[in-house]
Coordinates of C-alpha atoms in Angstrom, one line a residue:
Q1068 CA 0.0 0.0 0.0
V1069 CA 1.3 3.4 -1.0
Q1070 CA -0.1 6.6 0.6
L1071 CA 0.2 9.9 -1.2
V1072 CA -0.4 13.4 0.2
E1073 CA -0.4 16.4 -2.1
S1074 CA 0.1 20.0 -1.1
G1075 CA 0.7 23.4 -2.7
G1076 CA -2.5 24.1 -4.6
G1077 CA -4.3 27.4 -4.4
L1078 CA -5.5 30.5 -6.3
V1079 CA -3.2 32.3 -8.7
Q1080 CA -3.6 34.9 -11.4
A1081 CA -2.9 34.0 -15.0
G1082 CA 0.8 34.2 -15.8
G1083 CA 1.7 33.2 -12.2
S1084 CA 3.4 30.1 -10.8
L1085 CA 2.6 27.4 -8.3
R1086 CA 4.6 24.4 -7.1
L1087 CA 2.8 21.2 -6.1
S1088 CA 4.4 18.6 -3.9
C1089 CA 3.5 15.0 -3.3
A1090 CA 4.9 13.0 -0.4
A1091 CA 4.8 9.2 -0.7
S1092 CA 5.1 6.4 1.8
G1093 CA 7.2 3.3 1.4
S1094 CA 10.8 2.4 1.3
T1095 CA 10.9 1.7 -2.4
F1096 CA 9.9 5.1 -3.7
R1097 CA 12.9 5.1 -6.1
I1098 CA 11.2 2.4 -8.2
Y1099 CA 7.8 4.0 -8.4
T1100 CA 6.7 5.7 -11.6
M1101 CA 5.2 9.0 -10.4
G1102 CA 2.8 11.2 -12.2
W1103 CA 0.6 14.2 -11.9
Y1104 CA -2.9 14.2 -13.4
R1105 CA -5.6 16.7 -13.4
Q1106 CA -9.4 16.8 -13.7
A1107 CA -11.3 19.9 -14.6
P1108 CA -15.1 20.1 -14.0
G1109 CA -17.0 18.1 -16.5
K1110 CA -13.8 16.6 -18.1
Q1111 CA -12.0 13.4 -17.8
R1112 CA -8.9 13.1 -15.7
E1113 CA -5.8 13.6 -17.9
L1114 CA -2.1 13.1 -17.6
V1115 CA -0.1 16.2 -16.9
A1116 CA 3.4 14.9 -16.4
R1117 CA 5.1 11.6 -15.5
S1118 CA 8.5 10.5 -14.2
T1119 CA 9.7 7.0 -14.3
S1120 CA 12.2 5.3 -12.0
G1121 CA 14.7 5.4 -14.8
G1122 CA 14.6 9.2 -15.0
S1123 CA 12.4 9.6 -18.1
T1124 CA 9.8 12.2 -18.1
N1125 CA 6.9 13.0 -20.4
Y1126 CA 4.4 15.8 -20.5
A1127 CA 1.0 16.6 -21.9
D1128 CA 1.4 18.9 -25.0
S1129 CA -0.6 21.6 -23.3
V1130 CA 2.0 22.0 -20.5
K1131 CA 5.3 21.4 -22.3
G1132 CA 7.7 24.3 -21.7
R1133 CA 5.6 25.6 -18.7
F1134 CA 5.5 22.7 -16.2
T1135 CA 8.4 20.6 -14.8
I1136 CA 8.1 17.4 -12.9
S1137 CA 10.9 16.5 -10.5
R1138 CA 11.5 13.9 -7.9
D1139 CA 13.6 13.6 -4.8
N1140 CA 14.1 9.9 -4.0
A1141 CA 15.9 10.6 -0.8
K1142 CA 12.8 12.5 0.5
N1143 CA 10.1 10.3 -1.2
T1144 CA 8.7 13.4 -2.9
V1145 CA 7.7 14.4 -6.4
S1146 CA 7.0 18.0 -7.4
L1147 CA 5.3 19.8 -10.2
Q1148 CA 6.6 23.3 -10.9
M1149 CA 3.9 25.2 -12.9
N1150 CA 4.8 28.4 -14.6
S1151 CA 2.9 30.7 -16.9
L1152 CA -0.3 29.4 -15.6
E1153 CA -3.4 29.8 -17.7
P1154 CA -7.1 29.7 -16.7
E1155 CA -7.3 26.4 -18.7
D1156 CA -5.0 24.9 -16.1
T1157 CA -7.7 25.2 -13.5
A1158 CA -8.4 21.7 -12.1
V1159 CA -8.0 19.3 -9.2
Y1160 CA -4.5 18.0 -9.5
Y1161 CA -3.7 14.4 -8.4
C1162 CA -0.5 12.6 -7.7
K1163 CA -0.3 9.0 -8.8
A1164 CA 2.2 6.2 -8.0
E1165 CA 2.5 3.2 -10.2
Y1166 CA 4.0 0.2 -8.2
A1167 CA 3.8 -3.5 -8.4
F1168 CA 1.1 -3.4 -11.0
H1169 CA -1.1 -1.1 -8.9
D1170 CA -2.0 2.5 -9.2
Y1171 CA -2.2 4.6 -6.0
W1172 CA -3.8 8.1 -5.9
G1173 CA -3.6 11.0 -3.6
Q1174 CA -6.6 13.0 -2.5
G1175 CA -6.1 15.8 -4.9
T1176 CA -5.3 19.5 -4.6
Q1177 CA -7.2 22.4 -6.2
V1178 CA -5.5 24.7 -8.5
T1179 CA -7.5 27.8 -9.7
V1180 CA -6.1 30.2 -12.2
S1181 CA -8.0 33.5 -12.5
S1182 CA -7.9 35.6 -15.7

């Protein structure tokens, strides 16, 4: 069982920045694939960014060049630095861990970008 706790959401004006963090339980964090997903009202949950244990990252086209995912295996954390935020980025952001053929989700954190 992997427990995830997100933090760092909030309200920001368009063009601003926010940093989300996710703390994970477990002693094998380094082998988790970690990802950030988001779900806007009335829309399906979508991938934002993903980081594998091997160091590969991938991003949704809509956030490339604006968002950066990073992980600290010593601290069992994964972060999402979000710059140049747009109203379209407004959503609940979720942290996900992929481990031993299971997906584990955090409770989500709200990000609201005002125009």
